[in-house]
Amino acid sequence: MEKKTVATGGAKVELAAALARVLSERLAGFRALQTCERLSGGASQETYRVVIETADGTRKLAMRRAPGGSRYAFSATGPGLSTEAKLLGAARAAGVPEPAILHVFEEGDGLGDGFLMEWLEGETLGARITRAPEFDAIRPQLARQCGEVLARIHAIDVHATGLGNVLQQRTPEQLVHETWDLYQAYNTPQPMIDFAARWLLEHLPPALPPRLVHGDFRNGNLMISAECGIVAVLDWELAHVGDPMRDLGWLCTNSWRFGRSDLPVGGFGAIDDLLAGYASVSGTKVAPEHVKFWIVFGSFWWAVGCLSMAQFYRLGADKSVERPTIGRRSSECQVDCVNLLIPGPVEEPPGETKESTLDMPRANELLTAVRDFLRNDVMSTTTGRTNFHARVASNALDIVLRELEIGPAHRARERDGFERILGHSGDLEALRWELVQALRDGTMSLDRAGLADHLRQTVVTQVAIDQPQYSGYRAALGRD
């Protein structure tokens, strides 16, 4: 179901007036604006469903614009919406399923940076695409379709379309360093992230001619029809010029399989089908090891991305309960890196629930009471953003409860592991920083005796605290 928020008061009136004026000037047959409903409440860009009356009847449009109606041509986080419109147009011309762009906003429109496009119908929720019965018939075809679509995207001439002048170019090595540097700026020692960064830099793929890269091609950014498959490729905010195999690897990253680890392509298909579809259009046979590099990078990159969410919270940029909770999902991506790079046996996470008689009631009982109040009372009487945040808050309390149960033994085991690897005892935080610094400066090799076992065990146990239902956790325990 789409998340909806509606502007109120003067802002809503001002937006409607400006939009109606632009539509009357730019769209033949326009008669009246009926509704303008915002669908994306927390995304980096605003998305609206626009319903208009025309000479031929009622018509739906989609509108994308910068937050608050601001104007910008380029930012450090993406190419900007005017370039996104150009990307959509170039992709559509190349045979990629995309909506038609109807108008790119100009400065005099008073709507900020953005554009209007045709409205398309389809499913975008990744979990539904992987499991809902209505997609059973089309699901086996999706991996090949993804390969075909990606081949068409990568064949777009960035020079002939002018995209080369507005998109950044990034090599695999640059992307690893940029991501690693961002994580280091957060000043939180996560040894598995440093291990993955080192592995990536030591296994850089062979250079390919730089191509247009979508950058966020995954289940969740694809609009799917139960009848024909891919209807549109959405969210071009991370588009750049670089190694095209990044798109294939990101599509196969476990975070976007929605629990279907047995189907590595988006939780709906096999890699062989993806590569066959890609080769059928591009004429290029893809090396599986090249794709593996980018699958590892995908988990590494999103592990840091989750930490970025926590950083937004800590700096006050977004104090919603969602941000720190997403920050805890970094361990999910780290366990995916474990499964890809250092698989092996692990012990069941330790636990030591103690029924203290000193407190009445106990801390875990208080937390459980608050969690149940949010989950049973608040959620049953609220809708929209409040309902969603009540669910997130109740899940956050589950994490705290598991931390109380598993955390003490986990930290003791982690300290013992550091002492075996580093050869001395000490404060847990200091030992973790010592290992991290040794990985960063290269004084510790990735095959150091005991390192893989230690990282595997500590990451798996952390996921047991953060999200024991995650598919990567089950895979690490050999349950998938």
CSV table of C-alpha atoms in Angstrom, one decimal:
chain,number,residue,atom,x,y,z
A,1,MET,CA,0.0,0.0,0.0
A,2,GLU,CA,1.3,3.5,-0.9
A,3,LYS,CA,2.2,5.8,2.0
A,4,LYS,CA,0.3,9.0,1.7
A,5,THR,CA,0.8,12.5,3.2
A,6,VAL,CA,-1.2,15.5,2.2
A,7,ALA,CA,0.1,19.1,2.4
A,8,THR,CA,-2.2,21.5,4.3
A,9,GLY,CA,-3.0,25.1,4.5
A,10,GLY,CA,-1.2,27.7,2.4
A,11,ALA,CA,1.5,25.3,1.1
A,12,LYS,CA,-1.1,23.0,-0.4
A,13,VAL,CA,-3.0,25.9,-2.0
A,14,GLU,CA,0.1,27.4,-3.4
A,15,LEU,CA,1.3,24.1,-4.9
A,16,ALA,CA,-2.1,23.4,-6.4
A,17,ALA,CA,-2.3,26.9,-8.0
A,18,ALA,CA,1.2,26.7,-9.5
A,19,LEU,CA,0.6,23.2,-10.8
A,20,ALA,CA,-2.8,24.0,-12.4
A,21,ARG,CA,-1.2,27.0,-14.1
A,22,VAL,CA,1.6,24.9,-15.5
A,23,LEU,CA,-0.8,22.2,-16.7
A,24,SER,CA,-3.0,24.7,-18.4
A,25,GLU,CA,0.0,26.1,-20.3
A,26,ARG,CA,1.8,22.8,-21.1
A,27,LEU,CA,-0.8,20.0,-21.5
A,28,ALA,CA,-3.3,20.1,-24.4
A,29,GLY,CA,-6.9,19.4,-23.4
A,30,PHE,CA,-6.3,20.2,-19.7
A,31,ARG,CA,-9.4,21.6,-18.0
A,32,ALA,CA,-9.0,21.3,-14.2
A,33,LEU,CA,-6.8,19.9,-11.4
A,34,GLN,CA,-8.8,17.5,-9.3
A,35,THR,CA,-6.3,16.3,-6.7
A,36,CYS,CA,-2.6,16.4,-6.0
A,37,GLU,CA,-1.7,13.8,-3.4
A,38,ARG,CA,1.8,13.2,-2.0
A,39,LEU,CA,2.7,9.5,-1.9
A,40,SER,CA,6.2,9.5,-0.6
A,41,GLY,CA,6.5,10.8,2.9
A,42,GLY,CA,10.1,10.2,3.8
A,43,ALA,CA,11.9,9.8,0.5
A,44,SER,CA,14.7,12.1,-0.6
A,45,GLN,CA,12.4,13.4,-3.4
A,46,GLU,CA,8.7,14.1,-3.3
A,47,THR,CA,6.4,12.0,-5.4
A,48,TYR,CA,2.7,12.9,-6.1
A,49,ARG,CA,-0.3,11.3,-7.7
A,50,VAL,CA,-2.0,14.1,-9.8
A,51,VAL,CA,-5.5,13.6,-11.1
A,52,ILE,CA,-6.8,16.0,-13.7
A,53,GLU,CA,-9.8,16.6,-15.8
A,54,THR,CA,-9.2,16.8,-19.6
A,55,ALA,CA,-11.2,17.1,-22.7
A,56,ASP,CA,-11.0,13.3,-23.0
A,57,GLY,CA,-12.0,12.6,-19.3
A,58,THR,CA,-10.1,12.0,-16.1
A,59,ARG,CA,-6.4,11.3,-16.3
A,60,LYS,CA,-3.7,10.4,-13.7
A,61,LEU,CA,-0.2,11.8,-13.8
A,62,ALA,CA,2.9,11.4,-11.6
A,63,MET,CA,4.9,14.4,-10.3
A,64,ARG,CA,8.5,14.2,-9.0
A,65,ARG,CA,10.0,17.3,-7.4
A,66,ALA,CA,12.8,18.3,-5.0
A,67,PRO,CA,11.9,18.6,-1.3
A,68,GLY,CA,9.9,21.7,-0.6
A,69,GLY,CA,9.9,22.8,-4.2
A,70,SER,CA,13.6,23.8,-4.1
A,71,ARG,CA,15.7,24.2,-7.2
A,72,TYR,CA,19.1,22.7,-7.8
A,73,ALA,CA,21.0,21.3,-10.8
A,74,PHE,CA,23.3,18.9,-9.0
A,75,SER,CA,24.2,17.7,-5.5
A,76,ALA,CA,26.7,15.5,-3.9
A,77,THR,CA,24.1,12.7,-3.5
A,78,GLY,CA,22.7,12.6,-7.0
A,79,PRO,CA,22.4,14.2,-10.4
A,80,GLY,CA,19.2,16.2,-9.7
A,81,LEU,CA,15.7,15.8,-11.0
A,82,SER,CA,16.2,17.6,-14.3
A,83,THR,CA,18.9,15.1,-15.1
A,84,GLU,CA,16.7,12.3,-13.8
A,85,ALA,CA,14.1,13.3,-16.4
A,86,LYS,CA,16.7,13.3,-19.1
A,87,LEU,CA,17.8,9.8,-17.9
A,88,LEU,CA,14.2,8.5,-18.1
A,89,GLY,CA,13.8,10.0,-21.6
A,90,ALA,CA,17.0,8.4,-22.8
A,91,ALA,CA,16.1,5.0,-21.3
A,92,ARG,CA,12.7,5.1,-22.8
A,93,ALA,CA,14.2,5.9,-26.2
A,94,ALA,CA,16.5,2.9,-25.8
A,95,GLY,CA,13.6,0.5,-25.2
A,96,VAL,CA,13.7,0.5,-21.4
A,97,PRO,CA,10.2,0.4,-19.9
A,98,GLU,CA,9.7,3.9,-18.6
A,99,PRO,CA,6.9,6.5,-18.3
A,100,ALA,CA,6.8,9.4,-20.9
A,101,ILE,CA,8.1,12.7,-19.5
A,102,LEU,CA,5.4,15.4,-20.1
A,103,HIS,CA,7.2,18.5,-18.8
A,104,VAL,CA,10.4,19.3,-16.9
A,105,PHE,CA,9.8,22.2,-14.6
A,106,GLU,CA,11.4,25.6,-15.4
A,107,GLU,CA,12.3,28.4,-13.1
A,108,GLY,CA,9.2,30.4,-13.9
A,109,ASP,CA,6.9,27.5,-13.1
A,110,GLY,CA,7.2,28.1,-9.4
A,111,LEU,CA,7.3,24.4,-8.6
A,112,GLY,CA,11.1,23.9,-8.0
A,113,ASP,CA,13.2,21.2,-9.6
A,114,GLY,CA,11.1,18.3,-10.9
A,115,PHE,CA,8.9,17.0,-13.7
A,116,LEU,CA,5.6,15.6,-14.7
A,117,MET,CA,5.2,12.2,-16.3
A,118,GLU,CA,2.6,9.7,-17.2
A,119,TRP,CA,1.1,7.5,-14.5
A,120,LEU,CA,1.8,3.8,-14.8
A,121,GLU,CA,0.1,1.0,-12.8
A,122,GLY,CA,2.1,-1.8,-11.2
A,123,GLU,CA,3.5,-3.2,-8.0
A,124,THR,CA,6.7,-1.8,-6.4
A,125,LEU,CA,6.7,-3.5,-3.0
A,126,GLY,CA,9.5,-6.0,-3.1
A,127,ALA,CA,8.1,-8.5,-0.6
A,128,ARG,CA,4.8,-8.7,-2.5
A,129,ILE,CA,6.7,-9.3,-5.8
A,130,THR,CA,8.6,-12.2,-4.3
A,131,ARG,CA,5.7,-13.9,-2.6
A,132,ALA,CA,2.2,-12.7,-3.7
A,133,PRO,CA,0.3,-15.4,-5.6
A,134,GLU,CA,-0.7,-13.1,-8.4
A,135,PHE,CA,2.9,-12.9,-9.5
A,136,ASP,CA,3.5,-16.6,-9.6
A,137,ALA,CA,3.2,-16.8,-13.4
A,138,ILE,CA,5.4,-13.8,-14.2
A,139,ARG,CA,8.0,-14.3,-11.5
A,140,PRO,CA,10.1,-17.0,-13.4
A,141,GLN,CA,10.5,-14.5,-16.3
A,142,LEU,CA,11.7,-11.5,-14.2
A,143,ALA,CA,15.4,-12.4,-13.9
A,144,ARG,CA,15.8,-12.6,-17.6
A,145,GLN,CA,13.8,-9.5,-18.2
A,146,CYS,CA,16.1,-7.7,-15.7
A,147,GLY,CA,19.1,-8.8,-17.7
A,148,GLU,CA,17.6,-7.6,-20.9
A,149,VAL,CA,16.6,-4.2,-19.4
A,150,LEU,CA,20.1,-3.7,-17.9
A,151,ALA,CA,21.8,-4.4,-21.2
A,152,ARG,CA,19.7,-1.7,-22.8
A,153,ILE,CA,20.5,0.8,-20.1
A,154,HIS,CA,24.2,0.0,-20.3
A,155,ALA,CA,24.1,0.5,-24.1
A,156,ILE,CA,22.9,4.1,-23.9
A,157,ASP,CA,25.5,6.5,-25.3
A,158,VAL,CA,26.2,9.0,-22.6
A,159,HIS,CA,28.0,11.3,-25.0
A,160,ALA,CA,25.3,11.4,-27.7
A,161,THR,CA,22.6,12.0,-25.0
A,162,GLY,CA,24.6,14.6,-23.2
A,163,LEU,CA,24.4,12.6,-20.0
A,164,GLY,CA,28.2,12.4,-19.8
A,165,ASN,CA,28.3,16.1,-19.1
A,166,VAL,CA,26.1,15.9,-16.0
A,167,LEU,CA,26.9,12.5,-14.5
A,168,GLN,CA,29.9,11.7,-12.3
A,169,GLN,CA,32.3,8.9,-13.4
A,170,ARG,CA,33.4,6.5,-10.7
A,171,THR,CA,35.8,3.5,-10.9
A,172,PRO,CA,35.3,0.5,-8.6
A,173,GLU,CA,38.4,1.6,-6.5
A,174,GLN,CA,37.0,5.1,-6.1
A,175,LEU,CA,33.6,3.7,-4.9
A,176,VAL,CA,35.2,1.4,-2.4
A,177,HIS,CA,37.4,4.2,-1.0
A,178,GLU,CA,34.5,6.7,-0.9
A,179,THR,CA,32.4,4.3,1.0
A,180,TRP,CA,35.2,3.3,3.4
A,181,ASP,CA,36.1,6.9,4.1
A,182,LEU,CA,32.4,7.7,4.8
A,183,TYR,CA,32.2,4.9,7.3
A,184,GLN,CA,35.5,5.9,9.0
A,185,ALA,CA,34.1,9.4,9.5
A,186,TYR,CA,31.4,8.0,11.7
A,187,ASN,CA,34.0,6.9,14.2
A,188,THR,CA,32.4,3.6,15.0
A,189,PRO,CA,34.6,0.5,14.9
A,190,GLN,CA,33.0,-2.3,12.9
A,191,PRO,CA,35.8,-4.7,12.0
A,192,MET,CA,33.8,-6.7,9.4
A,193,ILE,CA,33.3,-3.5,7.4
A,194,ASP,CA,37.0,-2.9,7.3
A,195,PHE,CA,37.6,-6.5,6.4
A,196,ALA,CA,35.2,-6.2,3.5
A,197,ALA,CA,36.8,-3.0,2.3
A,198,ARG,CA,40.2,-4.6,2.3
A,199,TRP,CA,38.9,-7.6,0.4
A,200,LEU,CA,37.3,-5.5,-2.2
A,201,LEU,CA,40.5,-3.4,-2.8
A,202,GLU,CA,42.5,-6.7,-3.1
A,203,HIS,CA,40.0,-8.2,-5.6
A,204,LEU,CA,39.2,-5.2,-7.9
A,205,PRO,CA,37.6,-6.5,-11.1
A,206,PRO,CA,39.2,-6.1,-14.5
A,207,ALA,CA,38.4,-2.7,-16.0
A,208,LEU,CA,35.5,-2.5,-18.4
A,209,PRO,CA,34.6,0.5,-20.7
A,210,PRO,CA,32.6,2.9,-18.5
A,211,ARG,CA,28.9,2.8,-19.2
A,212,LEU,CA,25.7,4.4,-17.9
A,213,VAL,CA,25.0,2.8,-14.5
A,214,HIS,CA,21.5,3.1,-12.9
A,215,GLY,CA,23.1,2.7,-9.5
A,216,ASP,CA,20.0,1.5,-7.6
A,217,PHE,CA,18.5,-1.2,-9.9
A,218,ARG,CA,16.9,-3.6,-7.4
A,219,ASN,CA,13.6,-5.3,-6.4
A,220,GLY,CA,11.8,-2.3,-4.8
A,221,ASN,CA,12.8,0.1,-7.6
A,222,LEU,CA,11.1,-1.9,-10.3
A,223,MET,CA,7.4,-1.5,-11.1
A,224,ILE,CA,6.0,-5.0,-11.9
A,225,SER,CA,2.8,-6.1,-13.7
A,226,ALA,CA,1.5,-9.5,-13.0
A,227,GLU,CA,0.7,-9.8,-16.7
A,228,CYS,CA,3.8,-8.6,-18.5
A,229,GLY,CA,6.6,-8.1,-15.9
A,230,ILE,CA,8.7,-4.9,-15.8
A,231,VAL,CA,6.6,-1.8,-16.4
A,232,ALA,CA,9.1,0.8,-15.3
A,233,VAL,CA,12.6,1.3,-13.8
A,234,LEU,CA,12.3,3.8,-11.0
A,235,ASP,CA,14.6,6.1,-8.9
A,236,TRP,CA,17.6,7.1,-11.0
A,237,GLU,CA,19.0,9.2,-8.2
A,238,LEU,CA,22.3,7.3,-8.0
A,239,ALA,CA,23.0,7.1,-11.7
A,240,HIS,CA,26.6,7.6,-12.8
A,241,VAL,CA,29.1,6.4,-15.3
A,242,GLY,CA,31.2,3.4,-14.4
A,243,ASP,CA,31.4,-0.4,-14.3
A,244,PRO,CA,28.0,-1.7,-15.6
A,245,MET,CA,28.3,-4.9,-13.6
A,246,ARG,CA,27.5,-2.9,-10.5
A,247,ASP,CA,23.9,-2.9,-11.5
A,248,LEU,CA,23.8,-6.7,-11.8
A,249,GLY,CA,25.5,-7.2,-8.4
A,250,TRP,CA,23.3,-4.8,-6.6
A,251,LEU,CA,20.2,-6.6,-8.0
A,252,CYS,CA,21.6,-9.8,-6.4
A,253,THR,CA,22.5,-8.3,-3.0
A,254,ASN,CA,20.8,-10.3,-0.3
A,255,SER,CA,19.2,-7.2,1.3
A,256,TRP,CA,16.9,-6.9,-1.7
A,257,ARG,CA,15.9,-10.6,-1.9
A,258,PHE,CA,13.2,-10.0,0.8
A,259,GLY,CA,14.0,-13.3,2.6
A,260,ARG,CA,14.2,-15.5,-0.6
A,261,SER,CA,17.9,-16.3,-0.4
A,262,ASP,CA,17.3,-19.3,-2.6
A,263,LEU,CA,16.5,-16.9,-5.5
A,264,PRO,CA,19.6,-14.6,-5.7
A,265,VAL,CA,18.2,-12.2,-8.3
A,266,GLY,CA,15.9,-10.0,-6.4
A,267,GLY,CA,14.3,-12.9,-4.5
A,268,PHE,CA,12.6,-14.0,-7.7
A,269,GLY,CA,15.1,-15.6,-10.1
A,270,ALA,CA,18.4,-17.3,-10.8
A,271,ILE,CA,21.7,-15.7,-11.8
A,272,ASP,CA,22.0,-17.8,-14.9
A,273,ASP,CA,18.7,-16.4,-16.2
A,274,LEU,CA,19.9,-12.8,-15.4
A,275,LEU,CA,23.1,-13.3,-17.3
A,276,ALA,CA,21.4,-15.1,-20.2
A,277,GLY,CA,19.0,-12.2,-20.6
A,278,TYR,CA,21.9,-9.7,-20.5
A,279,ALA,CA,23.9,-11.6,-23.1
A,280,SER,CA,20.9,-11.9,-25.4
A,281,VAL,CA,20.8,-8.1,-25.8
A,282,SER,CA,24.4,-7.0,-25.2
A,283,GLY,CA,26.2,-9.9,-26.8
A,284,THR,CA,28.4,-9.9,-23.8
A,285,LYS,CA,29.2,-13.0,-21.6
A,286,VAL,CA,29.4,-11.8,-18.0
A,287,ALA,CA,32.0,-13.4,-15.7
A,288,PRO,CA,30.2,-14.6,-12.5
A,289,GLU,CA,33.2,-13.5,-10.4
A,290,HIS,CA,32.8,-10.0,-11.6
A,291,VAL,CA,29.2,-10.0,-10.4
A,292,LYS,CA,30.3,-11.5,-7.1
A,293,PHE,CA,32.6,-8.5,-6.5
A,294,TRP,CA,29.6,-6.2,-6.8
A,295,ILE,CA,27.4,-8.3,-4.6
A,296,VAL,CA,30.0,-8.1,-1.9
A,297,PHE,CA,30.3,-4.3,-2.6
A,298,GLY,CA,26.5,-4.0,-2.3
A,299,SER,CA,26.4,-5.5,1.2
A,300,PHE,CA,29.5,-3.4,2.2
A,301,TRP,CA,27.9,-0.2,0.7
A,302,TRP,CA,24.5,-0.8,2.4
A,303,ALA,CA,26.2,-1.7,5.7
A,304,VAL,CA,27.7,1.8,5.7
A,305,GLY,CA,24.4,3.3,4.4
A,306,CYS,CA,22.6,1.9,7.4
A,307,LEU,CA,25.1,3.6,9.7
A,308,SER,CA,24.4,6.8,7.8
A,309,MET,CA,20.8,6.6,8.9
A,310,ALA,CA,22.0,6.4,12.6
A,311,GLN,CA,24.3,9.4,11.9
A,312,PHE,CA,21.4,11.5,10.7
A,313,TYR,CA,19.7,10.8,14.0
A,314,ARG,CA,22.7,11.6,16.1
A,315,LEU,CA,23.3,14.9,14.3
A,316,GLY,CA,19.7,15.9,14.7
A,317,ALA,CA,19.0,15.9,10.9
A,318,ASP,CA,16.1,13.4,11.5
A,319,LYS,CA,15.0,12.4,15.0
A,320,SER,CA,12.5,9.9,13.9
A,321,VAL,CA,12.7,6.5,15.6
A,322,GLU,CA,13.1,4.9,12.1
A,323,ARG,CA,16.7,6.2,11.7
A,324,PRO,CA,18.5,4.6,14.6
A,325,THR,CA,16.5,1.4,14.1
A,326,ILE,CA,17.7,1.2,10.5
A,327,GLY,CA,21.2,1.8,11.8
A,328,ARG,CA,21.1,-1.5,13.5
A,329,ARG,CA,20.5,-3.2,10.2
A,330,SER,CA,24.1,-2.7,9.4
A,331,SER,CA,24.8,-6.0,11.0
A,332,GLU,CA,22.5,-7.7,8.5
A,333,CYS,CA,24.7,-6.5,5.6
A,334,GLN,CA,27.8,-7.5,7.6
A,335,VAL,CA,26.6,-11.0,8.0
A,336,ASP,CA,26.0,-11.1,4.3
A,337,CYS,CA,29.6,-10.2,3.8
A,338,VAL,CA,30.5,-13.0,6.3
A,339,ASN,CA,28.5,-15.5,4.2
A,340,LEU,CA,30.2,-14.4,1.0
A,341,LEU,CA,33.8,-14.0,2.2
A,342,ILE,CA,34.4,-16.2,5.3
A,343,PRO,CA,31.6,-18.8,5.6
A,344,GLY,CA,32.0,-21.5,8.2
A,345,PRO,CA,30.7,-23.0,11.4
A,346,VAL,CA,29.4,-20.7,14.2
A,347,GLU,CA,28.1,-21.5,17.7
A,348,GLU,CA,24.5,-20.6,18.7
A,349,PRO,CA,24.4,-17.1,20.2
A,350,PRO,CA,24.9,-17.2,24.0
A,351,GLY,CA,22.1,-16.0,26.3
A,352,GLU,CA,21.8,-15.5,30.0
A,353,THR,CA,18.4,-14.5,31.1
A,354,LYS,CA,18.5,-14.0,34.9
A,355,GLU,CA,15.3,-13.6,36.9
A,356,SER,CA,16.4,-11.0,39.5
A,357,THR,CA,14.4,-10.6,42.6
A,358,LEU,CA,15.9,-7.1,43.3
A,359,ASP,CA,13.7,-5.2,40.9
A,360,MET,CA,9.9,-5.2,40.9
A,361,PRO,CA,9.2,-5.2,38.1
A,362,ARG,CA,12.3,-6.1,36.2
A,363,ALA,CA,13.8,-4.0,33.4
A,364,ASN,CA,12.8,-6.6,30.7
A,365,GLU,CA,9.2,-6.6,32.1
A,366,LEU,CA,9.0,-2.8,31.8
A,367,LEU,CA,10.3,-2.9,28.2
A,368,THR,CA,7.9,-5.7,27.3
A,369,ALA,CA,5.0,-3.8,28.7
A,370,VAL,CA,5.9,-0.7,26.6
A,371,ARG,CA,6.5,-2.8,23.5
A,372,ASP,CA,3.2,-4.5,23.8
A,373,PHE,CA,1.4,-1.2,24.4
A,374,LEU,CA,2.9,0.2,21.2
A,375,ARG,CA,2.1,-3.0,19.2
A,376,ASN,CA,-1.3,-3.7,20.5
A,377,ASP,CA,-2.8,-0.4,21.6
A,378,VAL,CA,-1.1,2.4,19.6
A,379,MET,CA,-1.0,0.5,16.3
A,380,SER,CA,-4.7,-0.5,16.6
A,381,THR,CA,-5.9,3.1,17.0
A,382,THR,CA,-3.6,4.9,14.6
A,383,THR,CA,-2.9,5.1,10.9
A,384,GLY,CA,-0.2,6.4,8.5
A,385,ARG,CA,3.1,7.7,9.9
A,386,THR,CA,2.2,7.3,13.6
A,387,ASN,CA,1.2,3.7,13.0
A,388,PHE,CA,4.4,3.0,11.1
A,389,HIS,CA,6.6,4.5,13.7
A,390,ALA,CA,4.8,2.6,16.5
A,391,ARG,CA,5.7,-0.6,14.7
A,392,VAL,CA,9.3,0.5,14.3
A,393,ALA,CA,9.5,1.6,18.0
A,394,SER,CA,8.1,-1.8,19.2
A,395,ASN,CA,10.7,-3.6,17.0
A,396,ALA,CA,13.4,-1.3,18.5
A,397,LEU,CA,12.3,-2.5,22.0
A,398,ASP,CA,12.7,-6.1,20.8
A,399,ILE,CA,16.3,-5.3,20.0
A,400,VAL,CA,16.8,-3.9,23.5
A,401,LEU,CA,15.3,-7.0,25.1
A,402,ARG,CA,17.6,-9.3,23.0
A,403,GLU,CA,20.5,-7.1,23.9
A,404,LEU,CA,19.8,-7.6,27.6
A,405,GLU,CA,19.5,-11.3,27.2
A,406,ILE,CA,22.4,-12.0,24.8
A,407,GLY,CA,24.6,-8.9,25.1
A,408,PRO,CA,26.7,-9.7,28.2
A,409,ALA,CA,27.9,-13.1,27.1
A,410,HIS,CA,28.4,-11.8,23.5
A,411,ARG,CA,30.7,-9.0,24.8
A,412,ALA,CA,32.7,-11.4,26.9
A,413,ARG,CA,33.2,-13.8,24.0
A,414,GLU,CA,34.1,-10.9,21.7
A,415,ARG,CA,36.8,-9.8,24.2
A,416,ASP,CA,38.2,-13.3,24.4
A,417,GLY,CA,38.5,-13.4,20.6
A,418,PHE,CA,40.3,-10.1,20.4
A,419,GLU,CA,42.8,-11.2,23.1
A,420,ARG,CA,43.6,-14.4,21.1
A,421,ILE,CA,44.1,-12.5,17.8
A,422,LEU,CA,46.0,-9.5,19.3
A,423,GLY,CA,47.9,-11.4,22.0
A,424,HIS,CA,46.9,-9.2,25.0
A,425,SER,CA,44.0,-8.3,27.1
A,426,GLY,CA,42.4,-4.9,27.6
A,427,ASP,CA,39.2,-2.8,27.4
A,428,LEU,CA,36.7,-4.1,24.8
A,429,GLU,CA,36.4,-0.8,22.9
A,430,ALA,CA,40.2,-0.3,22.9
A,431,LEU,CA,40.7,-3.9,21.6
A,432,ARG,CA,38.1,-3.4,18.8
A,433,TRP,CA,39.8,-0.1,17.8
A,434,GLU,CA,43.2,-1.8,17.7
A,435,LEU,CA,41.9,-4.5,15.4
A,436,VAL,CA,40.2,-2.0,13.1
A,437,GLN,CA,43.3,0.2,12.9
A,438,ALA,CA,45.4,-2.9,12.0
A,439,LEU,CA,43.0,-3.8,9.2
A,440,ARG,CA,42.9,-0.2,7.9
A,441,ASP,CA,46.7,0.3,7.8
A,442,GLY,CA,47.3,-3.1,6.4
A,443,THR,CA,49.5,-4.4,9.3
A,444,MET,CA,47.1,-7.3,9.7
A,445,SER,CA,46.6,-9.7,6.8
A,446,LEU,CA,43.1,-10.9,6.0
A,447,ASP,CA,44.2,-14.5,6.6
A,448,ARG,CA,45.5,-13.9,10.1
A,449,ALA,CA,44.9,-17.0,12.2
A,450,GLY,CA,41.7,-16.8,14.1
A,451,LEU,CA,40.5,-13.6,12.4
A,452,ALA,CA,37.8,-15.1,10.2
A,453,ASP,CA,36.5,-17.3,13.0
A,454,HIS,CA,36.3,-14.3,15.3
A,455,LEU,CA,34.6,-12.0,12.8
A,456,ARG,CA,32.1,-14.7,11.8
A,457,GLN,CA,31.1,-15.4,15.3
A,458,THR,CA,30.8,-11.8,16.5
A,459,VAL,CA,28.8,-10.6,13.5
A,460,VAL,CA,26.4,-13.6,13.6
A,461,THR,CA,25.8,-13.0,17.3
A,462,GLN,CA,25.2,-9.3,16.7
A,463,VAL,CA,22.6,-10.2,14.1
A,464,ALA,CA,20.9,-12.5,16.6
A,465,ILE,CA,20.4,-9.4,18.7
A,466,ASP,CA,19.5,-7.0,15.9
A,467,GLN,CA,17.3,-9.2,13.6
A,468,PRO,CA,17.2,-12.9,14.2
A,469,GLN,CA,14.6,-13.4,11.4
A,470,TYR,CA,17.1,-12.1,8.7
A,471,SER,CA,17.8,-14.6,6.0
A,472,GLY,CA,21.5,-14.0,6.2
A,473,TYR,CA,21.5,-15.0,9.9
A,474,ARG,CA,19.7,-18.2,9.1
A,475,ALA,CA,22.1,-19.0,6.3
A,476,ALA,CA,25.1,-18.4,8.6
A,477,LEU,CA,23.6,-21.0,11.0
A,478,GLY,CA,23.1,-23.4,8.2
A,479,ARG,CA,19.3,-23.2,8.5
A,480,ASP,CA,18.6,-22.2,4.9
